[in-house]
């Protein structure tokens, strides 16, 4: 990350250019929102990708546009721009699928009110898909060329775990020798970018007890439910330790009838952690759980499914750069470390510095009041364009 920061006047020039296109960009965002594309909707995904691809092809700095079909599911989209001899590229990552099922648009149509624009999936993250292309357009039209090539990867299955999207992102991160990655997920409250995300793990705890008649001879039984309750209390106590570890037994099942001492019970555990060391610590704890009532047996299975996105020195350097660009654009950029994971976690695990939550400010991701702030569109666009010129 040795590039020179852009000048303040250049930052303002980019901002002005984006602001002059506000109406066109809103029209583009609206068209994307009005094509519903819940994860797994093959035709919705194809239509969204078609619109994005057609628009991207109209940008002079775009070298290639490729739709990657996921049969029975949808399409990923890969846009390459500013390709050049120098090795290493900047990855811009986003997704075109939404959590909103078909018909959401009829219930909650596009609506612009008091500087906010509402629509299903607009904040997470159709507006940001449009913005990624508008950033490339703005740079091209101003004859500005980033030092590194730009690869935009928009996947169609992020909201359901990135089963095929993740290998694609990983491939491009490696193939392009990614210098850094910008993840276009919605920002934290107040427009703060995300410089750390917790890793996640999913575990199951199973308890085998001993059945007995609850009224006649309860002493002959060993309750699996009681044991699970005790284990749950112990595990939840880990939340109090002041570390970055959070643990939640979120689902429990057990027993057969109220008059039988339960012979079996099980719980599903969600764990989160801020560092690799904490993930090893939590795995060690869960692998060595001992029964409180020795007549029962306790088994824990599962593991880590997303590594943490750690706030490394390289991430801090990237954030400081973003903060400087933001100050040239007359706003203060904050940062946040959050519990939720994204594709940024996987990219960070490859050793690539990630700035996440670079999307347009708003609120209500996955909810009925989902919206963006209209006047943040150009500002975010200028921030990211300025960053592309500064890395
Ligand atoms: Zn998202």
Tab-separated table of C-alpha atoms and ligand atoms in Angstrom:
chain	number	residue	atom	x	y	z
A	1	UNK	CA	0.000	0.000	0.000
A	2	UNK	CA	2.603	2.518	-1.007
A	3	UNK	CA	0.584	4.699	-3.376
A	4	UNK	CA	0.346	8.466	-2.982
A	5	UNK	CA	-2.848	9.950	-1.648
A	6	UNK	CA	-4.897	11.817	-4.204
A	7	UNK	CA	-5.103	15.581	-3.760
A	8	UNK	CA	-8.062	17.265	-2.145
A	9	UNK	CA	-8.984	19.075	-5.365
A	10	UNK	CA	-8.991	15.828	-7.326
A	11	UNK	CA	-11.228	14.264	-4.679
A	12	UNK	CA	-13.685	17.135	-5.041
A	13	UNK	CA	-13.562	16.883	-8.828
A	14	UNK	CA	-14.554	13.198	-8.633
A	15	UNK	CA	-17.288	14.029	-6.147
A	16	UNK	CA	-18.643	16.779	-8.388
A	17	UNK	CA	-18.728	14.432	-11.343
A	18	UNK	CA	-20.688	11.803	-9.417
A	19	UNK	CA	-23.067	14.439	-8.047
A	20	UNK	CA	-23.771	15.656	-11.567
A	21	UNK	CA	-24.898	12.123	-12.421
A	22	UNK	CA	-27.112	11.684	-9.336
A	23	UNK	CA	-30.323	11.317	-11.365
A	24	UNK	CA	-28.849	8.763	-13.764
A	25	UNK	CA	-27.347	6.735	-10.938
A	26	UNK	CA	-30.663	6.677	-9.069
A	27	UNK	CA	-32.393	5.489	-12.241
A	28	UNK	CA	-29.823	2.688	-12.557
A	29	UNK	CA	-30.256	1.680	-8.907
A	30	UNK	CA	-34.020	1.742	-9.300
A	31	UNK	CA	-33.886	-0.558	-12.318
A	32	UNK	CA	-31.794	-3.046	-10.323
A	33	UNK	CA	-34.101	-2.920	-7.298
A	34	UNK	CA	-37.125	-3.443	-9.530
A	35	UNK	CA	-35.734	-6.764	-10.741
A	36	UNK	CA	-36.294	-9.020	-7.748
A	37	UNK	CA	-33.431	-11.430	-7.145
A	38	UNK	CA	-33.810	-13.467	-3.971
A	39	UNK	CA	-30.972	-16.002	-3.568
A	40	UNK	CA	-31.652	-19.011	-5.787
A	41	UNK	CA	-33.995	-17.253	-8.214
A	42	UNK	CA	-32.303	-18.133	-11.483
A	43	UNK	CA	-34.215	-15.811	-13.802
A	44	UNK	CA	-34.079	-12.829	-11.425
A	45	UNK	CA	-30.346	-13.302	-11.036
A	46	UNK	CA	-29.851	-13.554	-14.807
A	47	UNK	CA	-31.837	-10.353	-15.389
A	48	UNK	CA	-29.896	-8.388	-12.768
A	49	UNK	CA	-26.592	-9.636	-14.146
A	50	UNK	CA	-27.684	-8.795	-17.705
A	51	UNK	CA	-28.438	-5.185	-16.724
A	52	UNK	CA	-25.166	-4.795	-14.803
A	53	UNK	CA	-23.157	-6.427	-17.602
A	54	UNK	CA	-24.715	-4.255	-20.315
A	55	UNK	CA	-24.055	-1.109	-18.312
A	56	UNK	CA	-20.476	-2.149	-17.536
A	57	UNK	CA	-19.777	-2.800	-21.233
A	58	UNK	CA	-20.598	0.845	-21.887
A	59	UNK	CA	-17.705	2.014	-19.700
A	60	UNK	CA	-14.513	2.626	-21.677
A	61	UNK	CA	-12.070	1.380	-19.018
A	62	UNK	CA	-13.844	-1.980	-18.753
A	63	UNK	CA	-11.759	-4.687	-20.435
A	64	UNK	CA	-13.940	-7.737	-19.878
A	65	UNK	CA	-17.334	-8.718	-18.496
A	66	UNK	CA	-18.042	-12.352	-17.719
A	67	UNK	CA	-21.163	-13.975	-16.308
A	68	UNK	CA	-20.465	-17.248	-14.484
A	69	UNK	CA	-23.531	-19.506	-14.478
A	70	UNK	CA	-24.443	-21.501	-11.399
A	71	UNK	CA	-26.974	-24.000	-12.822
A	72	UNK	CA	-30.281	-23.994	-10.981
A	73	UNK	CA	-29.241	-21.016	-8.901
A	74	UNK	CA	-28.164	-17.858	-10.710
A	75	UNK	CA	-25.130	-16.052	-12.102
A	76	UNK	CA	-22.010	-14.455	-10.703
A	77	UNK	CA	-20.543	-11.476	-12.537
A	78	UNK	CA	-16.867	-10.598	-12.994
A	79	UNK	CA	-15.906	-7.193	-14.414
A	80	UNK	CA	-12.279	-6.333	-15.154
A	81	UNK	CA	-11.218	-2.741	-15.710
A	82	UNK	CA	-7.996	-0.773	-16.028
A	83	UNK	CA	-6.063	-3.952	-16.776
A	84	UNK	CA	-2.377	-3.275	-17.122
A	85	UNK	CA	1.051	-4.785	-16.998
A	86	UNK	CA	1.779	-4.147	-13.343
A	87	UNK	CA	1.078	-7.221	-11.204
A	88	UNK	CA	-1.517	-7.102	-8.469
A	89	UNK	CA	-5.075	-5.825	-8.559
A	90	UNK	CA	-7.665	-4.308	-6.296
A	91	UNK	CA	-10.692	-6.525	-5.717
A	92	UNK	CA	-14.133	-5.003	-5.308
A	93	UNK	CA	-16.556	-7.558	-3.905
A	94	UNK	CA	-20.313	-7.504	-3.645
A	95	UNK	CA	-23.426	-9.584	-4.218
A	96	UNK	CA	-26.538	-9.334	-6.373
A	97	UNK	CA	-28.813	-11.630	-4.368
A	98	UNK	CA	-31.145	-10.346	-1.662
A	99	UNK	CA	-33.012	-11.899	1.261
A	100	UNK	CA	-36.337	-10.486	0.030
A	101	UNK	CA	-38.676	-13.073	-1.467
A	102	UNK	CA	-40.590	-12.550	-4.722
A	103	UNK	CA	-43.493	-10.177	-4.237
A	104	UNK	CA	-41.678	-7.930	-1.716
A	105	UNK	CA	-41.410	-5.235	-4.356
A	106	UNK	CA	-45.193	-5.090	-4.847
A	107	UNK	CA	-45.619	-4.658	-1.090
A	108	UNK	CA	-42.826	-2.143	-0.673
A	109	UNK	CA	-42.157	-0.420	-4.015
A	110	UNK	CA	-39.350	2.049	-4.720
A	111	UNK	CA	-40.017	5.187	-2.702
A	112	UNK	CA	-37.972	8.362	-2.308
A	113	UNK	CA	-38.851	10.358	0.766
A	114	UNK	CA	-36.996	13.062	2.713
A	115	UNK	CA	-33.619	12.193	1.199
A	116	UNK	CA	-34.017	8.475	1.717
A	117	UNK	CA	-34.623	5.865	-0.954
A	118	UNK	CA	-36.506	2.729	0.064
A	119	UNK	CA	-36.707	-0.602	-1.732
A	120	UNK	CA	-36.111	-4.315	-1.073
A	121	UNK	CA	-32.393	-5.067	-1.181
A	122	UNK	CA	-31.355	-1.492	-1.976
A	123	UNK	CA	-29.035	-1.103	1.039
A	124	UNK	CA	-27.792	-4.712	1.048
A	125	UNK	CA	-26.703	-4.149	-1.645
A	126	UNK	CA	-28.095	-3.369	-5.086
A	127	UNK	CA	-27.247	0.332	-4.834
A	128	UNK	CA	-23.641	-0.690	-4.196
A	129	UNK	CA	-23.541	-2.970	-7.261
A	130	UNK	CA	-24.595	0.026	-9.351
A	131	UNK	CA	-22.087	2.241	-7.564
A	132	UNK	CA	-19.177	-0.091	-8.351
A	133	UNK	CA	-19.819	0.414	-12.079
A	134	UNK	CA	-20.422	4.154	-11.694
A	135	UNK	CA	-17.032	4.486	-9.982
A	136	UNK	CA	-15.329	2.866	-12.989
A	137	UNK	CA	-17.292	5.154	-15.320
A	138	UNK	CA	-16.348	8.297	-13.389
A	139	UNK	CA	-12.650	7.443	-13.358
A	140	UNK	CA	-12.730	6.670	-17.098
A	141	UNK	CA	-14.546	9.868	-18.006
A	142	UNK	CA	-12.096	11.948	-16.008
A	143	UNK	CA	-9.181	10.095	-17.633
A	144	UNK	CA	-7.955	8.885	-14.271
A	145	UNK	CA	-6.189	5.550	-14.157
A	146	UNK	CA	-5.559	3.654	-10.930
A	147	UNK	CA	-2.096	2.188	-10.499
A	148	UNK	CA	-3.524	-1.323	-10.200
A	149	UNK	CA	-6.146	-3.052	-12.294
A	150	UNK	CA	-9.605	-3.425	-10.788
A	151	UNK	CA	-11.549	-6.698	-10.627
A	152	UNK	CA	-15.177	-6.489	-9.511
A	153	UNK	CA	-16.733	-9.778	-8.380
A	154	UNK	CA	-20.491	-9.737	-7.713
A	155	UNK	CA	-21.783	-13.080	-6.481
A	156	UNK	CA	-25.340	-14.423	-6.456
A	157	UNK	CA	-25.305	-16.573	-3.298
A	158	UNK	CA	-23.833	-14.439	-0.505
A	159	UNK	CA	-27.024	-14.325	1.536
A	160	UNK	CA	-27.137	-18.120	1.702
A	161	UNK	CA	-23.504	-18.784	2.601
A	162	UNK	CA	-21.499	-18.180	-0.622
A	163	UNK	CA	-21.170	-21.890	-1.451
A	164	UNK	CA	-20.133	-21.204	-5.051
A	165	UNK	CA	-19.395	-17.486	-4.696
A	166	UNK	CA	-16.621	-17.986	-2.204
A	167	UNK	CA	-14.438	-20.298	-4.366
A	168	UNK	CA	-14.827	-17.762	-7.188
A	169	UNK	CA	-13.706	-14.846	-5.000
A	170	UNK	CA	-10.814	-16.923	-3.706
A	171	UNK	CA	-9.779	-17.797	-7.255
A	172	UNK	CA	-9.702	-14.146	-8.312
A	173	UNK	CA	-7.987	-13.029	-5.123
A	174	UNK	CA	-5.173	-15.472	-5.928
A	175	UNK	CA	-5.164	-15.105	-9.715
A	176	UNK	CA	-4.984	-11.303	-9.575
A	177	UNK	CA	-2.506	-11.282	-6.659
A	178	UNK	CA	-4.948	-8.984	-4.902
A	179	UNK	CA	-3.217	-6.044	-3.192
A	180	UNK	CA	-6.304	-5.300	-1.142
A	181	UNK	CA	-10.047	-5.841	-1.248
A	182	UNK	CA	-12.974	-3.461	-0.871
A	183	UNK	CA	-16.148	-5.177	0.284
A	184	UNK	CA	-19.277	-3.245	-0.665
A	185	UNK	CA	-21.415	-4.506	2.247
A	186	UNK	CA	-23.507	-1.889	4.070
A	187	UNK	CA	-21.554	0.204	6.588
A	188	UNK	CA	-22.089	0.210	10.349
A	189	UNK	CA	-24.312	2.897	11.874
A	190	UNK	CA	-23.112	6.372	10.951
A	191	UNK	CA	-21.485	5.159	7.740
A	192	UNK	CA	-18.535	3.583	9.539
A	193	UNK	CA	-16.463	1.112	7.532
A	194	UNK	CA	-15.763	-2.289	9.015
A	195	UNK	CA	-12.140	-2.987	9.880
A	196	UNK	CA	-12.787	-6.157	11.837
A	197	UNK	CA	-15.345	-8.912	11.719
A	198	UNK	CA	-15.668	-11.785	14.098
A	199	UNK	CA	-15.177	-15.315	12.861
A	200	UNK	CA	-17.968	-17.822	13.336
A	201	UNK	CA	-18.278	-21.428	14.359
A	202	UNK	CA	-21.219	-23.815	14.617
A	203	UNK	CA	-21.225	-26.650	17.129
A	204	UNK	CA	-23.706	-29.195	18.459
A	205	UNK	CA	-23.688	-30.468	22.027
A	206	UNK	CA	-25.345	-33.872	22.594
A	207	UNK	CA	-26.083	-35.305	26.012
A	208	UNK	CA	-26.918	-38.935	26.755
A	209	UNK	CA	-28.590	-39.476	30.100
A	210	UNK	CA	-30.573	-42.333	31.587
A	211	UNK	CA	-34.357	-42.679	31.380
A	212	UNK	CA	-36.474	-43.465	34.449
A	213	UNK	CA	-40.055	-42.972	35.641
A	214	UNK	CA	-40.189	-39.396	36.874
A	215	UNK	CA	-42.647	-40.244	39.661
A	216	UNK	CA	-41.802	-43.800	40.799
A	217	UNK	CA	-38.013	-43.960	40.761
A	218	UNK	CA	-36.474	-40.683	39.553
A	219	UNK	CA	-33.239	-41.476	41.413
A	220	UNK	CA	-32.518	-44.208	38.846
A	221	UNK	CA	-32.502	-41.677	36.038
A	222	UNK	CA	-29.901	-39.141	34.941
A	223	UNK	CA	-31.529	-36.218	33.183
A	224	UNK	CA	-29.952	-35.250	29.898
A	225	UNK	CA	-31.972	-32.023	29.974
A	226	UNK	CA	-30.614	-31.029	33.382
A	227	UNK	CA	-27.099	-31.795	32.211
A	228	UNK	CA	-27.615	-29.750	29.047
A	229	UNK	CA	-28.951	-26.866	31.152
A	230	UNK	CA	-25.868	-26.982	33.365
A	231	UNK	CA	-23.558	-27.148	30.360
A	232	UNK	CA	-25.438	-24.234	28.772
A	233	UNK	CA	-24.879	-22.157	31.894
A	234	UNK	CA	-21.171	-22.995	31.904
A	235	UNK	CA	-20.773	-22.205	28.212
A	236	UNK	CA	-22.667	-18.922	28.450
A	237	UNK	CA	-20.338	-17.912	31.283
A	238	UNK	CA	-17.609	-17.648	28.628
A	239	UNK	CA	-19.397	-14.508	27.416
A	240	UNK	CA	-18.506	-12.768	30.650
A	241	UNK	CA	-14.786	-13.208	30.325
A	242	UNK	CA	-14.138	-9.874	28.579
A	243	UNK	CA	-12.643	-11.508	25.474
A	244	UNK	CA	-13.877	-11.221	21.911
A	245	UNK	CA	-15.578	-14.589	22.295
A	246	UNK	CA	-19.350	-14.762	22.233
A	247	UNK	CA	-21.226	-18.004	22.532
A	248	UNK	CA	-24.924	-18.759	22.312
A	249	UNK	CA	-26.785	-22.026	22.757
A	250	UNK	CA	-29.602	-20.962	20.471
A	251	UNK	CA	-31.656	-24.105	19.909
A	252	UNK	CA	-32.343	-27.012	22.271
A	253	UNK	CA	-34.221	-30.278	21.881
A	254	UNK	CA	-34.612	-33.105	24.348
A	255	UNK	CA	-36.716	-35.630	26.195
A	256	UNK	CA	-39.763	-37.586	25.177
A	257	UNK	CA	-42.509	-37.073	27.790
A	258	UNK	CA	-42.925	-34.927	30.876
A	259	UNK	CA	-43.162	-37.999	33.151
A	260	UNK	CA	-39.892	-39.514	31.903
A	261	UNK	CA	-36.427	-38.445	33.071
A	262	UNK	CA	-34.902	-37.372	29.759
A	263	UNK	CA	-32.410	-39.799	28.226
A	264	UNK	CA	-31.239	-37.436	25.546
A	265	UNK	CA	-30.947	-33.742	24.776
A	266	UNK	CA	-29.032	-31.604	22.350
A	267	UNK	CA	-28.249	-27.968	21.719
A	268	UNK	CA	-26.965	-25.936	18.767
A	269	UNK	CA	-24.181	-23.495	19.545
A	270	UNK	CA	-23.159	-20.360	17.653
A	271	UNK	CA	-19.700	-19.054	18.545
A	272	UNK	CA	-17.930	-15.853	17.466
A	273	UNK	CA	-14.352	-14.738	18.068
A	274	UNK	CA	-12.127	-11.802	17.129
A	275	UNK	CA	-8.789	-13.515	16.608
A	276	UNK	CA	-7.323	-16.783	15.394
A	277	UNK	CA	-6.014	-17.397	18.935
A	278	UNK	CA	-9.531	-17.073	20.341
A	279	UNK	CA	-10.855	-19.504	17.750
A	280	UNK	CA	-8.292	-22.070	18.917
A	281	UNK	CA	-9.188	-21.337	22.536
A	282	UNK	CA	-12.917	-21.826	21.961
A	283	UNK	CA	-12.294	-25.002	19.971
A	284	UNK	CA	-10.135	-26.358	22.789
A	285	UNK	CA	-12.832	-25.571	25.384
A	286	UNK	CA	-15.597	-27.176	23.341
A	287	UNK	CA	-13.497	-30.237	22.559
A	288	UNK	CA	-12.906	-30.967	26.227
A	289	UNK	CA	-16.350	-30.490	27.790
A	290	UNK	CA	-16.800	-32.843	30.773
A	291	UNK	CA	-20.166	-33.897	32.242
A	292	UNK	CA	-21.269	-32.331	35.536
A	293	UNK	CA	-23.341	-35.445	36.385
A	294	UNK	CA	-20.932	-38.290	35.725
A	295	UNK	CA	-23.743	-40.660	34.881
A	296	UNK	CA	-24.327	-38.689	31.682
A	297	UNK	CA	-22.187	-38.490	28.558
A	298	UNK	CA	-21.551	-35.277	26.693
A	299	UNK	CA	-20.430	-35.091	23.063
A	300	UNK	CA	-19.565	-31.903	21.175
A	301	UNK	CA	-19.175	-31.830	17.381
A	302	UNK	CA	-18.735	-29.061	14.828
A	303	UNK	CA	-16.097	-26.482	14.082
A	304	UNK	CA	-15.109	-23.077	12.792
A	305	UNK	CA	-16.828	-22.086	9.547
A	306	UNK	CA	-15.527	-18.548	8.939
A	307	UNK	CA	-12.173	-17.259	10.149
A	308	UNK	CA	-12.067	-13.819	11.786
A	309	UNK	CA	-11.280	-10.715	9.770
A	310	UNK	CA	-8.620	-9.270	12.007
A	311	UNK	CA	-7.742	-5.595	12.277
A	312	UNK	CA	-4.146	-6.071	11.140
A	313	UNK	CA	-1.614	-3.225	10.650
A	314	UNK	CA	-2.235	-3.456	6.880
A	315	UNK	CA	-5.973	-2.993	7.465
A	316	UNK	CA	-5.314	-0.001	9.715
A	317	UNK	CA	-3.094	1.524	7.023
A	318	UNK	CA	-5.860	1.065	4.454
A	319	UNK	CA	-8.409	2.601	6.812
A	320	UNK	CA	-6.161	5.614	7.516
A	321	UNK	CA	-5.918	6.154	3.789
A	322	UNK	CA	-9.702	6.007	3.470
A	323	UNK	CA	-10.049	8.442	6.359
A	324	UNK	CA	-7.743	10.936	4.652
A	325	UNK	CA	-9.655	10.689	1.377
A	326	UNK	CA	-12.913	11.184	3.309
A	327	UNK	CA	-11.516	14.305	4.982
A	328	UNK	CA	-10.769	15.742	1.520
A	329	UNK	CA	-14.434	15.139	0.745
A	330	UNK	CA	-15.364	17.001	3.951
A	331	UNK	CA	-16.652	14.116	5.983
A	332	UNK	CA	-15.356	12.109	8.866
A	333	UNK	CA	-15.053	8.379	8.290
A	334	UNK	CA	-15.359	6.140	11.328
A	335	UNK	CA	-14.601	2.445	11.733
A	336	UNK	CA	-16.274	-0.440	13.524
A	337	UNK	CA	-15.516	-4.014	14.485
A	338	UNK	CA	-18.616	-6.142	14.196
A	339	UNK	CA	-19.880	-9.593	15.127
A	340	UNK	CA	-21.386	-10.547	11.771
A	341	UNK	CA	-19.258	-12.284	9.141
A	342	UNK	CA	-19.124	-11.567	5.386
A	343	UNK	CA	-17.089	-12.648	2.369
A	344	UNK	CA	-14.500	-10.242	3.785
A	345	UNK	CA	-13.642	-12.899	6.380
A	346	UNK	CA	-12.540	-15.369	3.719
A	347	UNK	CA	-10.517	-12.777	1.812
A	348	UNK	CA	-8.753	-11.674	4.996
A	349	UNK	CA	-7.840	-15.300	5.705
A	350	UNK	CA	-5.811	-15.263	2.468
A	351	UNK	CA	-3.683	-12.482	3.937
A	352	UNK	CA	-5.256	-9.758	1.766
A	353	UNK	CA	-6.022	-6.501	3.639
A	354	UNK	CA	-9.776	-5.864	3.551
A	355	UNK	CA	-11.882	-2.761	4.063
A	356	UNK	CA	-15.467	-3.878	4.522
A	357	UNK	CA	-18.735	-1.991	4.878
A	358	UNK	CA	-17.810	0.442	2.103
A	359	UNK	CA	-21.398	0.578	0.851
A	360	UNK	CA	-23.755	3.556	0.845
A	361	UNK	CA	-25.125	4.688	4.231
A	362	UNK	CA	-28.648	3.724	5.162
A	363	UNK	CA	-30.392	1.299	7.433
A	364	UNK	CA	-32.713	-1.683	7.642
A	365	UNK	CA	-30.696	-4.450	5.961
A	366	UNK	CA	-32.956	-7.512	5.572
A	367	UNK	CA	-35.883	-5.523	7.044
A	368	UNK	CA	-38.983	-3.802	5.678
A	369	UNK	CA	-37.619	-0.277	6.219
A	370	UNK	CA	-34.478	-0.979	4.157
A	371	UNK	CA	-33.199	2.272	2.635
A	372	UNK	CA	-30.161	4.291	1.587
A	373	UNK	CA	-29.301	7.966	2.087
A	374	UNK	CA	-29.494	9.590	-1.356
A	375	UNK	CA	-26.775	12.161	-0.747
A	376	UNK	CA	-24.294	9.507	0.354
A	377	UNK	CA	-24.254	7.872	-3.107
A	378	UNK	CA	-21.821	10.341	-4.668
A	379	UNK	CA	-19.809	10.694	-1.462
A	380	UNK	CA	-19.210	6.957	-1.129
A	381	UNK	CA	-18.468	6.709	-4.814
A	382	UNK	CA	-15.863	9.466	-4.520
A	383	UNK	CA	-14.370	7.843	-1.429
A	384	UNK	CA	-13.894	4.497	-3.174
A	385	UNK	CA	-12.687	6.081	-6.420
A	386	UNK	CA	-10.218	8.163	-4.402
A	387	UNK	CA	-9.040	5.030	-2.623
A	388	UNK	CA	-8.542	3.198	-5.938
A	389	UNK	CA	-6.260	6.060	-6.996
A	390	UNK	CA	-4.409	6.081	-3.665
A	391	UNK	CA	-3.417	2.451	-3.140
B	1	LIG	ZN1	-24.911	-8.177	2.005
